[in-house]
Tab-separated table of C-alpha atoms in Angstrom:
chain	number	residue	atom	x	y	z
A	1	MET	CA	0.022	0.064	0.023
A	2	LYS	CA	1.721	3.633	-0.480
A	3	TYR	CA	0.883	6.452	1.461
A	4	LYS	CA	2.182	10.393	0.317
A	5	LEU	CA	2.447	12.406	2.905
A	6	ASP	CA	2.381	16.373	3.184
A	7	LEU	CA	5.213	17.639	5.056
A	8	THR	CA	5.255	21.557	3.269
A	9	ASP	CA	4.676	22.708	7.388
A	10	SER	CA	6.630	19.568	9.454
A	11	TYR	CA	9.538	18.509	7.387
A	12	GLN	CA	12.067	20.141	9.587
A	13	TYR	CA	11.075	17.431	12.185
A	14	CYS	CA	9.301	13.944	10.352
A	15	ILE	CA	12.848	13.326	8.207
A	16	ASP	CA	16.224	12.955	9.861
A	17	PHE	CA	18.875	13.867	6.744
A	18	ASP	CA	21.413	14.052	9.330
A	19	GLY	CA	21.157	10.144	10.461
A	20	LEU	CA	20.651	10.570	14.246
A	21	SER	CA	19.806	6.969	15.076
A	22	GLY	CA	23.017	5.774	13.541
A	23	VAL	CA	21.717	3.917	10.323
A	24	GLU	CA	23.081	6.139	6.971
A	25	VAL	CA	20.741	7.931	4.738
A	26	TYR	CA	21.179	7.738	0.884
A	27	SER	CA	19.708	9.852	-1.618
A	28	SER	CA	20.059	9.920	-5.242
A	29	LEU	CA	21.064	13.170	-6.793
A	30	PRO	CA	18.044	15.763	-7.574
A	31	TRP	CA	16.435	15.883	-10.631
A	32	PHE	CA	13.325	18.438	-11.939
A	33	GLU	CA	10.794	16.320	-14.130
A	34	LYS	CA	10.841	17.964	-17.235
A	35	GLY	CA	9.777	21.314	-18.568
A	36	THR	CA	8.596	22.265	-14.241
A	37	SER	CA	9.726	23.682	-11.272
A	38	ILE	CA	9.017	20.507	-9.391
A	39	CYS	CA	12.263	18.050	-7.645
A	40	LYS	CA	12.828	15.013	-6.786
A	41	MET	CA	15.202	12.251	-5.290
A	42	GLN	CA	14.350	9.235	-4.305
A	43	LEU	CA	15.645	8.261	-1.097
A	44	GLU	CA	16.745	5.211	0.751
A	45	ASN	CA	17.550	3.826	4.791
A	46	LEU	CA	16.022	7.449	5.496
A	47	SER	CA	14.595	7.615	9.201
A	48	ILE	CA	11.049	8.969	9.204
A	49	ASN	CA	9.589	10.331	12.942
A	50	MET	CA	5.645	8.838	12.965
A	51	TYR	CA	5.362	10.770	16.721
A	52	GLU	CA	3.014	13.578	15.524
A	53	ALA	CA	-0.901	12.789	14.806
A	54	ILE	CA	-0.199	14.860	11.167
A	55	TRP	CA	1.559	12.130	9.823
A	56	ARG	CA	0.370	9.722	11.329
A	57	SER	CA	-2.964	10.127	10.503
A	58	GLN	CA	-2.372	9.999	7.139
A	59	ILE	CA	-1.002	6.992	6.765
A	60	LEU	CA	-4.005	5.517	8.916
A	61	SER	CA	-6.976	7.094	7.312
A	62	VAL	CA	-5.322	4.842	4.645
A	63	ASN	CA	-4.137	1.657	5.930
A	64	PRO	CA	-5.409	1.599	9.905
A	65	LYS	CA	-3.479	-1.584	9.783
A	66	SER	CA	-0.560	-0.666	8.871
A	67	ILE	CA	3.268	-1.233	11.297
A	68	ILE	CA	2.990	2.498	12.533
A	69	ASN	CA	-0.176	1.942	14.713
A	70	ILE	CA	1.502	-0.005	17.219
A	71	ASN	CA	2.689	3.015	18.969
A	72	ASP	CA	2.047	6.478	18.903
A	73	ASP	CA	6.512	7.711	20.269
A	74	LEU	CA	7.639	5.619	16.854
A	75	VAL	CA	10.190	6.320	14.596
A	76	ILE	CA	9.961	4.329	11.612
A	77	LEU	CA	13.244	2.646	8.848
A	78	ALA	CA	12.369	3.501	5.276
A	79	ARG	CA	13.946	0.960	2.673
A	80	LYS	CA	12.913	3.163	-0.015
A	81	ALA	CA	10.979	6.686	-0.059
A	82	LEU	CA	10.690	9.865	-2.750
A	83	LEU	CA	10.675	12.435	-1.617
A	84	THR	CA	9.421	15.985	-4.214
A	85	ILE	CA	10.103	20.006	-3.237
A	86	GLU	CA	7.351	21.764	-4.807
A	87	ASN	CA	7.671	24.942	-7.011
A	88	VAL	CA	11.420	25.497	-6.461
A	89	CYS	CA	12.344	28.896	-7.220
A	90	CYS	CA	16.137	28.278	-6.990
A	91	TYR	CA	18.792	25.135	-6.051
A	92	ASP	CA	22.406	24.127	-4.654
A	93	LEU	CA	24.288	20.992	-4.597
A	94	LYS	CA	27.771	20.122	-3.105
A	95	VAL	CA	28.803	16.059	-3.303
A	96	MET	CA	31.402	15.594	-1.554
A	97	HIS	CA	33.729	12.985	-3.821
A	98	ASN	CA	36.598	10.981	-3.306
A	99	GLU	CA	37.430	13.414	0.079
A	100	ARG	CA	37.020	16.678	-2.411
A	101	ASP	CA	33.886	19.180	-2.811
A	102	TYR	CA	32.256	19.711	-6.397
A	103	TYR	CA	29.054	22.358	-6.764
A	104	TYR	CA	26.431	23.490	-8.670
A	105	SER	CA	24.519	26.359	-8.411
A	106	SER	CA	21.456	27.789	-10.296
A	107	GLY	CA	21.241	30.967	-9.020
A	108	LEU	CA	20.002	32.113	-5.374
A	109	LYS	CA	17.634	33.972	-5.334
A	110	PHE	CA	14.658	34.767	-3.579
A	111	ASN	CA	11.573	36.321	-1.681
A	112	ILE	CA	10.684	37.181	1.362
A	113	LYS	CA	8.418	34.234	3.126
A	114	ASP	CA	9.684	31.646	0.291
A	115	ARG	CA	11.012	28.218	2.118
A	116	TYR	CA	13.713	26.835	3.005
A	117	ILE	CA	14.801	22.976	3.179
A	118	TYR	CA	18.631	21.171	3.269
A	119	PHE	CA	18.854	17.300	1.844
A	120	GLY	CA	21.130	14.942	1.353
A	121	GLY	CA	22.831	11.616	2.435
A	122	PHE	CA	25.233	8.907	1.390
A	123	ASP	CA	25.185	8.719	-3.339
A	124	THR	CA	22.847	6.155	-4.097
A	125	GLU	CA	24.394	5.233	-7.307
A	126	HIS	CA	28.697	6.074	-6.127
A	127	LEU	CA	30.718	5.017	-4.101
A	128	ASP	CA	32.860	7.796	-1.691
A	129	SER	CA	29.557	10.002	-2.469
A	130	TYR	CA	28.235	12.422	-0.596
A	131	ILE	CA	25.050	14.446	-1.527
A	132	SER	CA	24.772	17.670	-0.311
A	133	GLY	CA	21.332	20.297	-1.530
A	134	ARG	CA	19.647	23.723	-0.613
A	135	ALA	CA	16.172	24.159	-2.624
A	136	ILE	CA	14.355	27.518	-2.392
A	137	PHE	CA	10.925	27.172	-2.837
A	138	GLN	CA	7.595	28.102	-2.135
A	139	GLY	CA	5.111	25.006	-2.774
A	140	HIS	CA	4.405	21.724	-0.705
A	141	VAL	CA	6.877	18.692	0.189
A	142	TRP	CA	5.413	15.263	-0.008
A	143	LEU	CA	7.237	12.238	1.218
A	144	GLU	CA	5.980	8.724	-0.692
A	145	LEU	CA	5.747	5.300	1.149
A	146	GLU	CA	4.972	2.367	0.116
A	147	GLU	CA	3.946	-0.396	3.107
A	148	ASP	CA	6.181	-3.017	2.452
A	149	ASN	CA	8.955	-0.664	2.810
A	150	ILE	CA	9.138	0.379	6.581
A	151	VAL	CA	10.475	-1.474	9.728
A	152	PRO	CA	9.805	-0.349	13.048
A	153	LEU	CA	13.037	1.582	14.376
A	154	MET	CA	12.765	3.125	17.634
A	155	ILE	CA	9.816	3.439	19.591
A	156	GLY	CA	10.568	6.008	22.261
A	157	ASN	CA	14.361	5.356	23.287
A	158	ASP	CA	14.284	1.393	22.712
A	159	ASP	CA	15.239	0.125	19.763
A	160	GLN	CA	13.118	-2.287	17.613
A	161	LEU	CA	15.811	-2.796	15.149
A	162	GLY	CA	18.034	-5.489	16.599
A	163	GLY	CA	20.565	-3.284	18.298
A	164	TYR	CA	24.175	-1.360	17.407
A	165	GLU	CA	24.987	-4.629	15.439
A	166	GLU	CA	21.701	-4.799	13.504
A	167	ILE	CA	22.563	-1.091	12.167
A	168	LYS	CA	26.003	-1.745	11.390
A	169	ARG	CA	24.554	-4.565	9.208
A	170	ILE	CA	22.311	-2.877	7.504
A	171	ASN	CA	25.126	0.498	6.812
A	172	GLU	CA	27.479	-2.374	5.044
A	173	LYS	CA	24.119	-3.922	3.019
A	174	LYS	CA	23.825	-0.630	1.803
A	175	ARG	CA	27.277	0.451	0.944
A	176	LEU	CA	28.192	-2.444	-1.067
A	177	GLU	CA	25.413	-2.304	-2.662
A	178	VAL	CA	26.393	1.543	-3.727
A	179	LYS	CA	29.621	-0.701	-4.446
A	180	MET	CA	28.583	-3.093	-7.022
A	181	LYS	CA	26.361	-1.217	-9.354
A	182	ASN	CA	30.912	0.883	-10.002
A	183	LYS	CA	29.037	3.874	-11.167
A	184	SER	CA	31.369	7.007	-12.555
A	185	LEU	CA	29.805	9.742	-10.840
A	186	ASP	CA	29.337	12.450	-14.321
A	187	MET	CA	31.096	15.464	-13.612
A	188	SER	CA	29.636	17.768	-16.470
A	189	ILE	CA	26.780	18.475	-14.072
A	190	PHE	CA	28.692	20.154	-11.875
A	191	ASN	CA	29.086	24.122	-12.869
A	192	HIS	CA	31.324	25.100	-9.978
A	193	ILE	CA	29.275	27.969	-8.726
A	194	VAL	CA	29.670	28.040	-4.607
A	195	SER	CA	26.492	30.338	-3.498
A	196	PRO	CA	26.233	32.013	0.162
A	197	ILE	CA	23.940	29.314	1.031
A	198	TRP	CA	26.319	26.817	2.333
A	199	ASP	CA	28.083	29.491	4.527
A	200	PHE	CA	26.605	29.776	8.612
A	201	ASP	CA	26.465	33.415	8.753
A	202	PHE	CA	24.509	33.484	5.471
A	203	GLN	CA	21.929	31.664	6.669
A	204	MET	CA	21.582	32.983	9.813
A	205	LYS	CA	21.027	35.999	8.982
A	206	TYR	CA	17.871	34.967	5.457
A	207	PHE	CA	16.453	32.240	7.559
A	208	SER	CA	14.141	31.997	9.910
A	209	ASP	CA	12.524	28.418	12.103
A	210	HIS	CA	8.989	27.872	12.133
A	211	ASP	CA	9.104	24.727	14.448
A	212	GLY	CA	8.754	22.572	11.638
A	213	TYR	CA	9.976	24.618	8.544
A	214	GLU	CA	12.336	27.134	7.715
A	215	GLU	CA	11.904	30.989	6.288
A	216	THR	CA	13.848	33.309	4.679
A	217	ILE	CA	12.844	36.504	6.466
A	218	PHE	CA	14.596	39.249	3.292
A	219	ASP	CA	14.623	38.799	-0.156
A	220	TYR	CA	18.147	37.685	-1.849
A	221	PRO	CA	19.403	39.533	-3.066
A	222	PRO	CA	18.555	42.457	-1.555
A	223	SER	CA	15.623	44.440	-2.705
A	224	GLN	CA	16.836	48.236	-1.904
A	225	ASN	CA	14.211	47.910	0.873
A	226	ASN	CA	16.394	45.707	3.033
């Protein structure tokens, strides 16, 4: 059974891109639907918080017998998920590949009250690559899951997978899968533009946390009114 979660106002808390659970999250390089401003990426081994009713209800309304119904204070592991960001105004990409950073920027530009999201993880296709992405957008954020691809990860502070050794096994298995693909990274996708969005002070100045999402608080480039 498939689920499509609207995370527009809560993506910051629902999705664990930082791998706090110990399970390493993997991401494809982002792509855009042809002729649109809709950005997508495939995520694997993603930890997802399910402790808020706003997330749980979107699954249980479709499937009351979902595995998430075992407990309210739940974190799940999605073996596969699809993240969609709508109406993207601009985005920046940094890929650390073989210990070197490669950049792409579509051109940083935004208005007050645009949304900001960061995403990424270990590369699903290329060994020794880590993807970091930043996007400014004005639309919805969706996360698509399938029941067959989710398992309980944590209930409160109690592990549901089998402890450190099982997490280690999951991480090693995924690394081996990527290694066996043996794909070369296409360097032509990078334009080597490093935008200010990677600067911590810039982020502190232009973005504000709104309890579940982040929003821009000034225009950029600055208008004459700022």
